[in-house]
Short mmCIF file of C-alpha atoms and ligand atoms in Angstrom, two decimals:
data_model
loop_
_atom_site.label_atom_id
_atom_site.label_comp_id
_atom_site.label_asym_id
_atom_site.label_seq_id
_atom_site.Cartn_x
_atom_site.Cartn_y
_atom_site.Cartn_z
CA MET A 141 14.01 30.20 -9.75
CA ARG A 142 12.37 30.48 -12.81
CA ALA A 143 9.62 27.53 -13.41
CA VAL A 144 10.84 26.98 -16.88
CA ASP A 145 14.47 26.40 -15.60
CA ILE A 146 12.80 23.58 -13.29
CA ILE A 147 11.38 22.00 -16.60
CA ILE A 148 14.08 21.98 -19.02
CA LYS A 149 16.72 20.51 -16.03
CA LYS A 150 14.20 17.29 -16.20
CA ARG A 151 13.65 17.22 -19.50
CA ASP A 152 17.24 17.12 -19.89
CA HIS A 153 17.68 14.55 -17.49
CA GLN A 154 19.08 16.36 -14.64
CA GLU A 155 18.36 16.01 -10.72
CA LEU A 156 15.91 18.44 -9.40
CA SER A 157 17.19 19.54 -6.02
CA ARG A 158 15.20 19.77 -3.00
CA GLU A 159 14.28 23.39 -3.27
CA GLU A 160 13.86 23.54 -6.80
CA ILE A 161 11.20 20.77 -6.29
CA GLU A 162 9.86 22.60 -3.49
CA SER A 163 9.70 25.83 -5.12
CA PHE A 164 7.90 24.21 -8.31
CA ILE A 165 5.22 22.25 -5.86
CA LYS A 166 4.88 25.53 -3.94
CA GLY A 167 4.43 28.05 -6.90
CA TYR A 168 1.93 25.64 -8.77
CA VAL A 169 -0.20 25.89 -5.97
CA SER A 170 -0.27 29.00 -4.82
CA GLY A 171 -1.33 29.74 -8.72
CA GLU A 172 2.08 31.30 -9.87
CA ILE A 173 3.20 28.70 -12.12
CA PRO A 174 0.01 27.60 -14.44
CA ASP A 175 -1.15 24.39 -15.45
CA TYR A 176 0.55 24.46 -18.66
CA GLN A 177 3.79 24.98 -16.95
CA ALA A 178 2.79 22.06 -14.35
CA SER A 179 1.70 20.13 -17.64
CA ALA A 180 5.13 20.31 -18.96
CA TRP A 181 6.98 19.27 -15.53
CA ALA A 182 4.59 16.06 -15.32
CA MET A 183 5.87 15.24 -18.65
CA ALA A 184 9.30 15.35 -18.19
CA VAL A 185 9.01 13.41 -14.80
CA MET A 186 6.93 10.82 -16.31
CA LEU A 187 9.42 10.12 -19.44
CA ASN A 188 12.63 10.85 -17.17
CA GLY A 189 12.08 9.41 -13.86
CA MET A 190 13.00 10.90 -10.91
CA THR A 191 15.75 9.36 -8.23
CA ALA A 192 14.29 7.94 -4.90
CA ARG A 193 15.60 10.96 -3.17
CA GLU A 194 13.67 13.66 -5.27
CA THR A 195 10.92 11.47 -5.03
CA THR A 196 10.99 11.87 -1.58
CA ASP A 197 11.37 15.35 -1.93
CA LEU A 198 8.51 15.72 -4.03
CA THR A 199 6.18 13.63 -1.74
CA LEU A 200 7.19 15.63 1.20
CA ALA A 201 6.86 18.56 -0.56
CA MET A 202 3.36 17.91 -1.76
CA ALA A 203 2.50 16.88 1.78
CA HIS A 204 3.21 20.09 3.13
CA SER A 205 1.91 21.82 0.56
CA GLY A 206 -1.68 21.95 3.27
CA GLU A 207 -1.85 21.04 6.65
CA VAL A 208 -0.01 18.00 8.00
CA LEU A 209 -2.64 15.94 10.87
CA ASP A 210 -1.46 14.78 13.46
CA LEU A 211 -4.37 12.46 15.13
CA SER A 212 -2.34 10.95 17.64
CA SER A 213 -4.96 13.07 20.57
CA VAL A 214 -7.40 11.90 17.88
CA VAL A 215 -7.55 8.47 17.70
CA PRO A 216 -4.50 5.80 19.36
CA ILE A 217 -3.64 4.52 16.18
CA ALA A 218 -3.94 5.77 12.70
CA VAL A 219 -4.54 3.69 9.77
CA ASP A 220 -5.67 3.89 6.45
CA LYS A 221 -5.36 2.03 2.95
CA HIS A 222 -4.75 3.16 -0.76
CA SER A 223 -4.71 1.64 -4.03
CA THR A 224 -2.88 2.84 -6.54
CA GLY A 225 -5.81 2.30 -9.37
CA GLY A 226 -7.69 -0.14 -11.14
CA VAL A 227 -10.81 -1.08 -12.83
CA GLY A 228 -13.99 -1.88 -10.53
CA ASP A 229 -11.81 -1.05 -7.54
CA LYS A 230 -14.47 -0.31 -4.77
CA THR A 231 -12.69 -1.87 -2.32
CA THR A 232 -12.44 1.47 0.45
CA LEU A 233 -16.06 1.75 0.49
CA VAL A 234 -16.54 -1.67 1.53
CA VAL A 235 -12.82 -2.07 3.71
CA GLU A 236 -13.21 1.19 5.74
CA PRO A 237 -16.39 0.49 6.88
CA VAL A 238 -15.21 -3.22 7.93
CA VAL A 239 -12.26 -1.78 9.38
CA ALA A 240 -14.19 0.69 11.64
CA ALA A 241 -16.73 -1.66 12.64
CA CYS A 242 -14.31 -4.12 14.17
CA GLY A 243 -13.44 -0.69 16.18
CA LEU A 244 -10.06 0.63 14.30
CA PRO A 245 -10.89 4.44 13.41
CA VAL A 246 -10.31 5.11 9.66
CA GLY A 247 -10.08 8.61 8.00
CA LYS A 248 -9.13 8.74 4.60
CA MET A 249 -8.90 11.08 1.61
CA SER A 250 -9.98 9.31 -1.44
CA GLY A 251 -9.49 10.60 -5.40
CA HIS A 252 -11.24 10.84 -8.52
CA GLY A 253 -11.33 8.93 -11.42
CA LEU A 254 -7.54 8.93 -12.91
CA GLY A 255 -7.73 8.06 -16.96
CA PHE A 256 -9.58 4.67 -17.01
CA SER A 257 -8.87 3.86 -13.61
CA GLY A 258 -12.45 4.64 -11.15
CA GLY A 259 -11.71 6.87 -8.56
CA THR A 260 -14.05 6.37 -5.04
CA LEU A 261 -14.93 9.79 -4.96
CA ASP A 262 -16.90 9.40 -8.00
CA LYS A 263 -18.66 6.48 -6.55
CA ILE A 264 -19.71 7.86 -3.72
CA GLU A 265 -20.66 10.82 -5.13
CA SER A 266 -23.63 8.88 -6.88
CA ILE A 267 -25.14 9.36 -3.22
CA PRO A 268 -26.95 12.86 -3.51
CA GLY A 269 -26.03 15.20 -0.87
CA TYR A 270 -22.85 13.56 0.23
CA ARG A 271 -20.00 15.95 0.73
CA VAL A 272 -16.23 14.89 -0.10
CA ASN A 273 -14.78 18.47 0.69
CA LEU A 274 -14.83 18.29 4.37
CA THR A 275 -12.42 20.57 6.07
CA THR A 276 -9.36 20.08 8.08
CA GLN A 277 -11.68 20.39 11.81
CA GLU A 278 -14.71 18.44 10.07
CA PHE A 279 -12.23 15.69 9.07
CA LEU A 280 -11.10 15.80 12.94
CA ASP A 281 -14.53 16.19 14.90
CA GLN A 282 -15.42 13.19 12.31
CA LEU A 283 -13.06 10.73 13.10
CA ARG A 284 -13.14 11.25 16.58
CA THR A 285 -17.35 10.99 16.77
CA ILE A 286 -17.92 8.27 14.42
CA GLY A 287 -14.31 6.75 13.74
CA LEU A 288 -14.28 6.80 10.30
CA VAL A 289 -14.32 9.38 7.15
CA LEU A 290 -13.98 9.74 3.64
CA THR A 291 -13.47 12.86 2.06
CA GLY A 292 -10.94 14.25 -1.29
CA GLN A 293 -7.98 16.42 -1.30
CA THR A 294 -8.88 19.40 -0.10
CA ALA A 295 -7.46 23.07 0.06
CA ASP A 296 -5.85 22.55 3.53
CA LEU A 297 -4.73 18.62 3.12
CA ALA A 298 -2.63 18.05 0.13
CA PRO A 299 -3.90 20.57 -1.98
CA ALA A 300 -1.04 20.17 -4.54
CA ASP A 301 -2.03 16.65 -4.85
CA GLY A 302 -5.39 17.88 -5.70
CA LYS A 303 -4.20 19.66 -8.42
CA LEU A 304 -1.87 17.84 -9.90
CA TYR A 305 -4.27 14.80 -9.92
CA ALA A 306 -6.66 16.25 -11.69
CA LEU A 307 -3.91 17.62 -14.17
CA ARG A 308 -2.62 14.15 -14.56
CA ASP A 309 -5.84 12.91 -15.41
CA VAL A 310 -6.02 14.75 -19.00
CA THR A 311 -2.42 15.03 -19.55
CA GLY A 312 -1.31 11.61 -20.20
CA THR A 313 0.34 11.46 -16.96
CA ILE A 314 -0.54 9.32 -15.02
CA GLN A 315 1.89 6.17 -15.85
CA SER A 316 4.60 7.22 -13.83
CA SER A 317 6.12 5.85 -10.36
CA PRO A 318 7.41 8.94 -8.70
CA LEU A 319 3.71 10.58 -9.79
CA ILE A 320 1.88 7.63 -8.43
CA ALA A 321 4.16 7.24 -5.41
CA SER A 322 4.31 11.31 -4.67
CA SER A 323 0.25 11.01 -5.12
CA VAL A 324 -0.58 8.36 -2.79
CA MET A 325 1.91 9.06 -0.24
CA SER A 326 1.41 12.89 0.08
CA LYS A 327 -2.50 11.84 0.61
CA LYS A 328 -1.50 9.52 3.41
CA ILE A 329 1.07 11.32 5.43
CA ALA A 330 -0.79 14.96 5.17
CA ALA A 331 -4.28 12.95 6.59
CA GLY A 332 -2.42 11.79 9.32
CA ALA A 333 -1.78 7.66 9.05
CA GLN A 334 0.72 6.08 10.88
CA VAL A 335 -0.03 2.78 9.33
CA ILE A 336 -0.56 2.57 5.69
CA VAL A 337 -1.78 -0.59 3.60
CA LEU A 338 -0.94 0.21 0.17
CA ASP A 339 -2.80 -1.94 -2.51
CA VAL A 340 -0.68 -1.85 -5.55
CA LYS A 341 -2.24 -3.19 -8.60
CA ILE A 342 -0.79 -4.85 -11.33
CA GLY A 343 -1.32 -5.88 -15.10
CA LEU A 344 -3.54 -4.46 -17.71
CA GLY A 345 -5.84 -2.71 -15.94
CA SER A 346 -3.38 -1.20 -13.99
CA PHE A 347 -0.69 1.57 -14.36
CA MET A 348 1.79 -1.07 -13.43
CA PRO A 349 2.08 -3.72 -16.10
CA THR A 350 4.71 -5.75 -14.64
CA VAL A 351 4.83 -7.64 -10.60
CA GLU A 352 8.60 -6.26 -10.92
CA LYS A 353 7.21 -2.46 -11.85
CA ALA A 354 4.63 -3.28 -8.83
CA GLN A 355 7.39 -4.26 -6.58
CA GLU A 356 9.61 -1.44 -7.63
CA LEU A 357 6.79 1.02 -6.68
CA ALA A 358 5.67 -1.11 -3.94
CA GLU A 359 9.32 -0.91 -2.23
CA LEU A 360 9.77 3.37 -2.88
CA MET A 361 6.37 4.08 -1.16
CA VAL A 362 7.44 1.40 1.67
CA THR A 363 10.77 3.34 1.89
CA ILE A 364 9.19 7.11 1.58
CA ALA A 365 6.57 5.78 4.47
CA GLY A 366 9.62 4.79 6.43
CA LEU A 367 11.61 8.25 5.77
CA ALA A 368 8.53 9.88 7.09
CA GLY A 369 8.47 7.92 10.41
CA ARG A 370 4.97 6.02 8.78
CA LYS A 371 4.93 2.16 8.30
CA ALA A 372 3.65 1.14 4.99
CA VAL A 373 2.99 -2.65 3.98
CA ALA A 374 2.14 -2.87 -0.04
CA LEU A 375 -0.22 -6.15 -0.95
CA LEU A 376 0.64 -6.67 -4.58
CA SER A 377 -3.06 -7.55 -6.40
CA ASP A 378 -3.73 -8.79 -10.04
CA MET A 379 -5.78 -6.40 -11.97
CA ASN A 380 -5.54 -7.83 -15.34
CA GLN A 381 -9.64 -8.81 -15.37
CA PRO A 382 -11.85 -6.23 -13.52
CA LEU A 383 -12.82 -6.73 -9.77
CA GLY A 384 -15.98 -7.51 -8.82
CA CYS A 385 -18.44 -7.16 -12.05
CA ALA A 386 -19.31 -3.73 -11.97
CA VAL A 387 -17.26 -0.80 -13.45
CA GLY A 388 -19.11 2.66 -13.43
CA ASN A 389 -19.97 4.95 -10.69
CA ALA A 390 -23.32 3.97 -9.20
CA LEU A 391 -23.06 0.45 -10.53
CA GLU A 392 -19.85 -0.18 -8.71
CA LEU A 393 -21.55 1.70 -5.50
CA ARG A 394 -24.36 -0.75 -5.62
CA GLU A 395 -21.85 -3.94 -5.54
CA ALA A 396 -20.36 -2.17 -2.61
CA ILE A 397 -23.74 -2.26 -1.00
CA ASP A 398 -24.38 -5.63 -1.87
CA THR A 399 -20.85 -6.63 -0.10
CA LEU A 400 -21.55 -4.85 2.94
CA HIS A 401 -24.63 -6.87 3.18
CA ASN A 402 -22.93 -9.88 2.97
CA GLY A 403 -23.21 -10.30 -0.59
CA GLY A 404 -21.27 -9.57 -3.64
CA PRO A 405 -19.16 -11.24 -5.63
CA ALA A 406 -16.83 -13.87 -4.56
CA ASP A 407 -13.36 -12.35 -6.12
CA PHE A 408 -14.47 -9.00 -4.72
CA ARG A 409 -15.54 -10.10 -1.55
CA GLU A 410 -11.94 -11.97 -0.84
CA HIS A 411 -9.88 -8.72 -2.05
CA CYS A 412 -12.09 -7.10 0.80
CA LEU A 413 -11.20 -9.52 3.51
CA THR A 414 -7.36 -9.50 2.79
CA VAL A 415 -6.83 -6.09 3.06
CA ALA A 416 -9.24 -5.53 5.82
CA ALA A 417 -7.33 -8.37 7.25
CA GLN A 418 -3.62 -6.40 6.98
CA MET A 419 -5.04 -3.08 7.92
CA LEU A 420 -6.26 -5.14 11.47
CA ALA A 421 -2.96 -7.24 11.52
CA SER A 422 -0.69 -4.50 10.55
CA THR A 423 -2.19 -2.08 13.64
CA GLY A 424 -1.66 -5.09 15.96
CA PHE A 425 -5.51 -4.41 16.52
CA ALA A 426 -5.82 -8.54 15.13
CA ASP A 427 -2.84 -10.72 16.51
CA ASP A 428 -2.36 -11.93 12.99
CA ILE A 429 -3.98 -11.93 9.19
CA GLU A 430 -6.39 -14.76 10.12
CA ALA A 431 -7.55 -13.56 13.15
CA GLY A 432 -8.35 -10.48 11.37
CA ARG A 433 -9.70 -12.10 8.43
CA SER A 434 -11.93 -13.68 11.07
CA MET A 435 -13.03 -10.21 12.30
CA ALA A 436 -13.63 -8.54 9.13
CA LYS A 437 -16.00 -11.45 7.92
CA LYS A 438 -17.73 -11.16 11.45
CA ALA A 439 -18.38 -7.02 10.85
CA LEU A 440 -19.86 -8.12 7.60
CA SER A 441 -22.04 -10.99 8.66
CA SER A 442 -23.02 -8.96 12.11
CA GLY A 443 -24.65 -6.11 9.81
CA GLN A 444 -22.19 -3.79 11.73
CA ALA A 445 -19.52 -2.63 8.65
CA TRP A 446 -23.03 -2.03 6.98
CA ALA A 447 -24.51 0.11 10.15
CA LYS A 448 -20.78 1.97 9.90
CA PHE A 449 -21.20 2.54 6.02
CA ARG A 450 -24.72 4.13 6.81
CA THR A 451 -23.58 6.24 9.46
CA LEU A 452 -20.32 7.78 7.33
CA VAL A 453 -23.14 8.46 4.63
CA ILE A 454 -25.36 10.31 7.02
CA THR A 455 -22.48 12.25 8.76
CA GLN A 456 -21.14 13.56 5.43
CA GLY A 457 -24.21 14.89 4.19
CA GLY A 458 -25.64 11.84 1.81
CA ASP A 459 -29.37 11.45 1.60
CA VAL A 460 -29.61 7.67 3.13
CA SER A 461 -32.37 6.69 1.49
CA TYR A 462 -30.31 6.18 -2.08
CA ILE A 463 -28.20 3.53 -0.09
CA ASP A 464 -31.19 2.19 1.36
CA GLU A 465 -33.02 1.38 -1.73
CA PRO A 466 -29.94 1.49 -3.97
CA SER A 467 -32.56 1.38 -7.12
CA ARG A 468 -33.41 5.26 -6.45
CA LEU A 469 -29.58 5.22 -7.76
CA PRO A 470 -28.62 6.71 -10.91
CA VAL A 471 -29.96 4.20 -13.73
CA ALA A 472 -28.69 4.58 -17.17
CA ARG A 473 -31.98 4.77 -20.08
CA LEU A 474 -30.15 2.01 -21.87
CA ILE A 475 -29.28 -1.50 -20.62
CA GLU A 476 -28.45 -4.41 -23.04
CA VAL A 477 -27.16 -7.33 -22.11
CA VAL A 478 -24.76 -9.12 -24.43
CA PRO A 479 -24.71 -12.60 -24.85
CA ALA A 480 -21.42 -14.62 -25.40
CA PRO A 481 -20.61 -15.01 -28.79
CA ARG A 482 -19.72 -18.61 -28.95
CA SER A 483 -19.17 -21.59 -26.50
CA GLY A 484 -15.82 -22.08 -24.33
CA TYR A 485 -13.63 -21.17 -21.62
CA LEU A 486 -12.47 -16.92 -20.73
CA SER A 487 -9.09 -16.55 -20.88
CA GLY A 488 -9.16 -12.98 -20.85
CA ILE A 489 -10.90 -10.17 -19.95
CA HIS A 490 -9.22 -7.04 -20.63
CA ALA A 491 -9.43 -4.84 -17.65
CA ARG A 492 -8.40 -1.39 -19.31
CA ILE A 493 -10.69 -2.01 -22.17
CA VAL A 494 -13.62 -2.39 -19.86
CA GLY A 495 -12.22 0.53 -17.42
CA GLU A 496 -11.89 2.60 -21.16
CA THR A 497 -15.11 1.60 -22.57
CA ALA A 498 -16.91 2.76 -18.93
CA VAL A 499 -14.83 6.10 -19.46
CA LEU A 500 -16.14 6.34 -22.93
CA LEU A 501 -19.75 6.06 -21.48
CA GLY A 502 -19.58 8.88 -19.66
CA ALA A 503 -18.10 7.26 -16.33
CA GLY A 504 -14.70 9.32 -15.99
CA ARG A 505 -13.46 12.46 -17.83
CA SER A 506 -11.54 13.26 -20.68
CA ARG A 507 -11.02 17.13 -19.49
CA LYS A 508 -10.78 18.46 -15.90
CA SER A 509 -13.88 20.27 -16.25
CA ASP A 510 -15.75 17.67 -17.16
CA PRO A 511 -18.99 16.54 -15.25
CA VAL A 512 -19.45 12.17 -14.66
CA ASP A 513 -22.44 10.22 -15.34
CA TYR A 514 -23.14 8.39 -12.68
CA SER A 515 -25.30 5.83 -13.94
CA VAL A 516 -23.02 4.23 -16.83
CA GLY A 517 -20.80 1.64 -17.08
CA VAL A 518 -20.50 -2.31 -17.42
CA VAL A 519 -21.10 -5.06 -15.46
CA VAL A 520 -18.95 -8.33 -16.43
CA HIS A 521 -20.73 -11.64 -15.13
CA HIS A 522 -18.01 -13.90 -15.38
CA LYS A 523 -14.11 -14.41 -14.43
CA VAL A 524 -11.11 -15.83 -16.45
CA GLY A 525 -11.45 -19.56 -16.39
CA ASP A 526 -14.76 -19.76 -16.59
CA ARG A 527 -16.58 -21.90 -19.18
CA LEU A 528 -19.89 -20.38 -20.93
CA GLU A 529 -21.89 -21.42 -23.74
CA LYS A 530 -22.69 -19.46 -26.57
CA GLY A 531 -25.83 -17.33 -26.28
CA GLN A 532 -25.10 -16.81 -22.21
CA PRO A 533 -25.23 -13.54 -20.66
CA LEU A 534 -21.86 -12.47 -21.17
CA PHE A 535 -22.06 -8.54 -19.94
CA THR A 536 -24.28 -5.76 -19.74
CA VAL A 537 -23.85 -2.27 -20.76
CA HIS A 538 -25.40 0.90 -19.29
CA ALA A 539 -25.70 3.83 -21.49
CA ASN A 540 -27.30 7.31 -21.89
CA HIS A 541 -26.94 7.46 -25.90
CA ILE A 542 -27.13 4.62 -28.43
CA GLU A 543 -24.05 5.12 -30.73
CA LEU A 544 -22.05 4.92 -27.60
CA LEU A 545 -23.99 2.03 -26.18
CA GLN A 546 -23.07 -0.12 -29.82
CA GLU A 547 -19.20 1.13 -29.45
CA ALA A 548 -19.29 0.04 -26.16
CA ARG A 549 -20.60 -3.50 -26.89
CA GLN A 550 -17.64 -4.08 -29.62
CA HIS A 551 -14.94 -2.49 -27.29
CA LEU A 552 -16.37 -5.05 -25.13
CA LEU A 553 -16.48 -8.13 -26.99
CA ASP A 554 -13.07 -7.14 -28.49
CA ALA A 555 -12.23 -7.39 -24.42
CA HIS A 556 -13.16 -10.86 -23.64
CA THR A 557 -11.05 -13.84 -24.93
CA TRP A 558 -11.76 -17.78 -25.10
CA SER A 559 -9.97 -20.79 -25.63
CA ASP A 560 -11.28 -24.45 -26.60
CA ASP A 561 -9.14 -25.36 -23.49
CA PRO A 562 -9.89 -25.22 -19.51
CA VAL A 563 -8.07 -22.12 -18.69
CA SER A 564 -7.22 -21.44 -14.77
CA PRO A 565 -8.43 -18.84 -12.47
CA LEU A 566 -6.05 -15.75 -12.47
CA SER A 567 -4.26 -15.30 -8.81
CA GLN A 568 -5.48 -12.43 -7.12
CA PHE A 569 -2.55 -12.00 -4.84
CA TYR A 570 1.52 -12.00 -6.09
CA GLY A 571 3.22 -10.93 -2.60
CA VAL A 572 3.41 -8.43 0.37
CA VAL A 573 6.39 -5.88 0.44
CA GLU A 574 7.16 -4.44 4.12
N1 URA B 100 -4.25 7.06 -6.41
C1 URA B 100 -3.45 8.06 -6.33
O1 URA B 100 -3.83 8.77 -5.17
N2 URA B 100 -2.89 8.80 -6.98
C2 URA B 100 -2.26 7.85 -8.02
O2 URA B 100 -1.40 8.56 -9.11
C3 URA B 100 -2.52 6.84 -8.67
C4 URA B 100 -3.23 6.58 -7.63
#
C-alpha cells in the first residue's frame, strides 16, 4: 500500500479501510512515511473528516502502535482524565494528586502544548529534572508504589500519538474531531485506563466552537471507549475565558501549587473539584458526585493532595525545592501590570487571543523543535462579569523581550471587551455525556 494513495483517497473524500489506516500509522511510526506525507494526510483528514468507524480504527491503530498496558494486576481500578485542550488549563496538576490522595491511583500520559492551548508536560517541565519520558516498566512500578504517574507519550506507549501530536501542532491540523478523538483516546487506551473522565472544552479558547460540536466529539469519544471495553464520561466545560488566571508554563504551575495549598482562583478550584468528584464517582470510589466532591475538598484542605504532588515530583526526578519555594521557578525579565483602560463590566476575555499571546511570548512552539520559555505568559486579574474602575490592574504580562511585551499588551487589551451594563458570569459547565 503506497502512502500517497491513502492520502489521495482521503483527499477525494473516500472512506479509508481499517487496513489502510493501520498501514499508514505503522509506516509513520516506523519512519517509512515521512512527516511531509503525514502532514498532507492529517490535512486531508482535517478538511474531509472521518466516519465514526474510521475514527475508531484510527484510535485503535494508534493505541496499538506501542504497548497497551493491562493495569489489572497493578491497581484495583485504573482511572484517568483528559482535556481536549484549553487556555490556562492546569487541571491535571491539581486533580491527579487530589484523586490519588483520596486513595484512587492515577497513571496519566499528558501532552505538550498544542497550538494556542497549553500542555501539562510543558507546565510540569518548568521543574528542573522532572522526567516526562518514563519507560513502561517505570510507569507500572510508580503506579504500584505511589499511586500517581504523570508522564508523556513514549516510544513504548502510543508512539503514533507522540509523533502525530507534535506534527499537528505546527501544521494547522489540530481542530479536527477525528484527530482529537483518536489522539486523546489512543493515549488513554494505551495507558490502561478503564474509566476515563473527559473534559471537553467549548468556546473561543478551545478546538470546539459550539456546545453542539463539543457534544458530538464527546459522544464519539464515549462510543470509542465503549468499543474498546472502557467506560468514559465527558464533562462539557466552558473555555471562552481562560481557566483560572495564569496562562504560561511556570505561571500556571505556581497557580496549581496555590490551589494544592487549598487556595487558587475560585473558578479553577471549582473546576478541579468537579472533575475530581466525577473521577471518584464514576469508578464507584465515592457513592455519588457530592460525596466525591467532599472527598476532594478534604484532600486539598488536609494537605494530602499537596503531599502527593511532592511525592510525584520527587519520584519523577524533579527538584522539589522549586515547588516548595515557587519563587525559584523561572521568572521573566520584564513584568508589567496593565491597568484597565476604562470603567465598566467585563463582557469578554477572549481565551484564544490570550493563549496565542502566551505562545507569541514564547510559552508555546511554532516549529516542532522549538524550545519553550517556561517563564513567560499572562496573568488575567478578572473574570467576565466583574465590575472594574479605570486604572485597576487588568492583567500582567511576563515577557523576556520588550517588543514582544508591547505586542502582547495590545493583543491583551483587545482581548478584553467591556459593557456599561451588568454582565452575568459565564457558566462553567454545559452538561455531561455518558
Ligand atoms: N489533547 C490531546 O491529547 N490531543 C488532541 O488532539 C487535543 C487535546
